[in-house]
Coordinates of N, CA and C in Angstrom, one line a residue:
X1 N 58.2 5.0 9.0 CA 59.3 5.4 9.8 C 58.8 5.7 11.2
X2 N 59.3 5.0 12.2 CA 58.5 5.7 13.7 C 59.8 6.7 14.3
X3 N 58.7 6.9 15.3 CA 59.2 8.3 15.7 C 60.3 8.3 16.1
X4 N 60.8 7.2 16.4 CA 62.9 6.8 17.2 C 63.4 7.4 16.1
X5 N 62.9 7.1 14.2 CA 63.9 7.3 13.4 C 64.0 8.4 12.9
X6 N 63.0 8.6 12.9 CA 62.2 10.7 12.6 C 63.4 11.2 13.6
X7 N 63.6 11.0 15.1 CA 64.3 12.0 16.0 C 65.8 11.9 15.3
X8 N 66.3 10.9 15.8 CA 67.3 9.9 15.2 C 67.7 10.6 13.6
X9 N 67.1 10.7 12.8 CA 67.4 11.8 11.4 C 67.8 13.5 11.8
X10 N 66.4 13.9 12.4 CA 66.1 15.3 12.5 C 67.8 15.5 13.5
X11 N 68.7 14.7 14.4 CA 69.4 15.1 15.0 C 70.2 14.9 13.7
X12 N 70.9 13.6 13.5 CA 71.6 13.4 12.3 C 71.7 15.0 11.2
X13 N 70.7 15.5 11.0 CA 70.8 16.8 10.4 C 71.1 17.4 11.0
X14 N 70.8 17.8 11.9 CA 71.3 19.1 12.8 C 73.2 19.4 13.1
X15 N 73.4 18.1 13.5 CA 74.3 17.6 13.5 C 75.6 18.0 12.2
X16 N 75.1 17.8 11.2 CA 75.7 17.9 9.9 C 76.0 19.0 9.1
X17 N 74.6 19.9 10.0 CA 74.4 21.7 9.5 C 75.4 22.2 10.5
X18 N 75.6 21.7 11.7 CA 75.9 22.8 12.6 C 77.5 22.5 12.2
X19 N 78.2 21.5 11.2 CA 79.3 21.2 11.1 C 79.5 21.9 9.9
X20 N 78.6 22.2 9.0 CA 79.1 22.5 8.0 C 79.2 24.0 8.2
X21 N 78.4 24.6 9.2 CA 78.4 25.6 9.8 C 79.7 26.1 9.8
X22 N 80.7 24.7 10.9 CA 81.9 25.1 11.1 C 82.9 25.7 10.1
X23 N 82.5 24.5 9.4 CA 83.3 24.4 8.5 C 83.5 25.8 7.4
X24 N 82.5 26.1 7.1 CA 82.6 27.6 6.3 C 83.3 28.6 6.7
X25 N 82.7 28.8 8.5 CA 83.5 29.8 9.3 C 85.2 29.4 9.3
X26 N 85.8 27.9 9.0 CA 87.4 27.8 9.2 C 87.3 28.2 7.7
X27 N 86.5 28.0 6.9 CA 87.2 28.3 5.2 C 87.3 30.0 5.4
X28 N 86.1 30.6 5.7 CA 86.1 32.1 5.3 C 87.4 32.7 6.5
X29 N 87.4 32.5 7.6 CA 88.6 32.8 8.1 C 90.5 32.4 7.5
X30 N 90.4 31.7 7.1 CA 91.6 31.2 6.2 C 91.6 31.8 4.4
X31 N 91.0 31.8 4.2 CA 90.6 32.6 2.6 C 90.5 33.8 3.0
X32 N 90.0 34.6 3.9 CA 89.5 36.1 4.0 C 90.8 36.7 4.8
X33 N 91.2 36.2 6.0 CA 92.2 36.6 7.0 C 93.5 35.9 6.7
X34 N 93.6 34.7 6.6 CA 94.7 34.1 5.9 C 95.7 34.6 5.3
X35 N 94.8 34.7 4.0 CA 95.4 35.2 2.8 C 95.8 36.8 2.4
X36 N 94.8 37.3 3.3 CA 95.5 38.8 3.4 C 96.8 38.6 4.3
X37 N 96.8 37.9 5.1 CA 98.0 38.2 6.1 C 99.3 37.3 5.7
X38 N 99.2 36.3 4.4 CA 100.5 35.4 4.1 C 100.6 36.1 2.7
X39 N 99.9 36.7 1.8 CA 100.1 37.0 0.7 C 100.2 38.4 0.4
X40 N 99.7 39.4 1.6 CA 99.8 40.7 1.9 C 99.1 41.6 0.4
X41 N 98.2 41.0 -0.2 CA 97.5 41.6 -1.3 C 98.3 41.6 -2.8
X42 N 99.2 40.7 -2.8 CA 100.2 40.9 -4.1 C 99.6 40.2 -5.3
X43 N 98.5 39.2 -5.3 CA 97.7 38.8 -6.0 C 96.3 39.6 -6.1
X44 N 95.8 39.7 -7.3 CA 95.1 40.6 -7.7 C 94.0 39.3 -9.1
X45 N 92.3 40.2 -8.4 CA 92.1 39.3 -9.4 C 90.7 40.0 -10.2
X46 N 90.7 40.6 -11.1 CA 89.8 41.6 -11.3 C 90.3 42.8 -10.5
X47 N 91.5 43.2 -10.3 CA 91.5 44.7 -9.9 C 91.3 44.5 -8.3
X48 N 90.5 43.1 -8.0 CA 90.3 42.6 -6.3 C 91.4 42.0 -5.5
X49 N 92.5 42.3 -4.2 CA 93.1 41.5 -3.6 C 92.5 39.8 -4.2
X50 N 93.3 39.1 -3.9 CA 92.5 37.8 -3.4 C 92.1 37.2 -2.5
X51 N 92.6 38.3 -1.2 CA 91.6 37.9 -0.3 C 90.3 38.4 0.3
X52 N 89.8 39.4 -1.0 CA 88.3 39.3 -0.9 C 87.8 38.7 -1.7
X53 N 88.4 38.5 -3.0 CA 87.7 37.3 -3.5 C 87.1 36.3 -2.9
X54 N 88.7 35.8 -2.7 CA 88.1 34.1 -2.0 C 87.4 34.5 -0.6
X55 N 87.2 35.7 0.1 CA 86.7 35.8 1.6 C 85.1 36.3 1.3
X56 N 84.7 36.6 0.0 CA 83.2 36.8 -0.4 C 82.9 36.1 -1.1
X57 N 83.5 36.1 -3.0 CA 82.9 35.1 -3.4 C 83.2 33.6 -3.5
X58 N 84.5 33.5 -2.8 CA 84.7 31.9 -2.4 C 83.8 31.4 -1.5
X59 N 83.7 32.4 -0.4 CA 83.1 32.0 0.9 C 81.8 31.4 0.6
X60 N 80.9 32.2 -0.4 CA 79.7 31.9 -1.2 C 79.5 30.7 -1.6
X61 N 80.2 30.3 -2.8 CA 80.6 29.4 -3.2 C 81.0 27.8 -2.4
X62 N 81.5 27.8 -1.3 CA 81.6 27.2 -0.7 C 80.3 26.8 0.0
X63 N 79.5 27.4 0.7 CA 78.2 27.4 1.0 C 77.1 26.8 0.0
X64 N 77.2 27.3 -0.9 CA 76.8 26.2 -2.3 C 76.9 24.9 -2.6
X65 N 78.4 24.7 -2.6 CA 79.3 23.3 -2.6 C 78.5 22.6 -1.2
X66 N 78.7 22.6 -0.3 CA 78.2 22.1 1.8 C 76.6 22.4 1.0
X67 N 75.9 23.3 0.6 CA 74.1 22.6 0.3 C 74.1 21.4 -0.1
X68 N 74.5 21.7 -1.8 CA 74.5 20.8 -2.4 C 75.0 18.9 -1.8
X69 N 75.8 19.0 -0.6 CA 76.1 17.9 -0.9 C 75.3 17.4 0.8
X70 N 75.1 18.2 1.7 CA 74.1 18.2 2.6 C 72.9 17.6 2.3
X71 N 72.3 18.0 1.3 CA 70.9 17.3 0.7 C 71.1 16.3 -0.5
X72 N 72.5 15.9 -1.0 CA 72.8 14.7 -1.6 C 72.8 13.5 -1.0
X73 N 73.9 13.5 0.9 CA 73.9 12.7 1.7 C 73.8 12.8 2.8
X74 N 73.0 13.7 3.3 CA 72.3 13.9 4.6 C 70.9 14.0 4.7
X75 N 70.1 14.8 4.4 CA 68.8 15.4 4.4 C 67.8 14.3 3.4
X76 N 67.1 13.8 4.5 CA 65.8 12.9 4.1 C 64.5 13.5 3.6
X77 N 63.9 12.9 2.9 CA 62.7 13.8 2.7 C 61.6 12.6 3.7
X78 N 61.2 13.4 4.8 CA 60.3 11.9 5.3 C 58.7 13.1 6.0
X79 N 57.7 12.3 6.2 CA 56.7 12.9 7.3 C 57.0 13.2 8.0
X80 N 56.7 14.5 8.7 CA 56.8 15.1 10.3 C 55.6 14.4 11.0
X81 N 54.3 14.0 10.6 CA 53.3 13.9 11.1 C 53.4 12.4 11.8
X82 N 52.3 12.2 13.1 CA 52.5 10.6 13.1 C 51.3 9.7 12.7
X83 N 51.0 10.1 11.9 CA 50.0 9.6 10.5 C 50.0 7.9 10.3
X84 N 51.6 7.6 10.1 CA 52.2 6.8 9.9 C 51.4 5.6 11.0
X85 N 52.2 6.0 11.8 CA 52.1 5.0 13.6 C 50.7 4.7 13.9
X86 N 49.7 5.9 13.4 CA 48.3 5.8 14.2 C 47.3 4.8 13.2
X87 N 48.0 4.4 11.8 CA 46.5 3.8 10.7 C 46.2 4.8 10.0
X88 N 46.4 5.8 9.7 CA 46.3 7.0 8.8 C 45.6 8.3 9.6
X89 N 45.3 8.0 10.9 CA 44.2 9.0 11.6 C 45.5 9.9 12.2
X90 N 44.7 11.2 12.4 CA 45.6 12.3 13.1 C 45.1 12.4 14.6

């Protein structure tokens, strides 16, 4: 792999984190603030609103879900070093 595709990846990821980033921050705001404010706490789940359910351990959960599929179809496993490019010398 030369170093164009090394950068070229390493952005590709960055890229994908800082989105899934987003993305959790629109879930936990819509699950946590949402839902207290359209359902006003009238759902109960364990004795918990549901909107701390879903605003802690949804939020979790969802974070879980975005790993798992981040390192399914994004995240490469490749050398940092340029090992590769030099003939095996550092």
């Amino acid at each position: 792999m030369t170093r164009k595709e090394k950068y070229r990846q390493v952005r590709r990821e960055a890229i994908a984190t800082g989105l899934a980033l987003a993305a959790l921050i629109v879930y936990w705001l819509f699950a946590g603030f949402g839902t207290a404010y359209f359902l006003d706490g009238s759902i109960r789940i364990v004795g918990l609103p549901l909107w701390v359910v879903l605003g802690t351990f949804g939020t979790w959960a969802m974070a879980l879900v975005i790993v798992v599929l981040l390192l399914r179809f994004v995240f490469r496993d490749m050398p940092l070093d340029d090992a590769d490019e030099n003939g095996g010398g550092a």
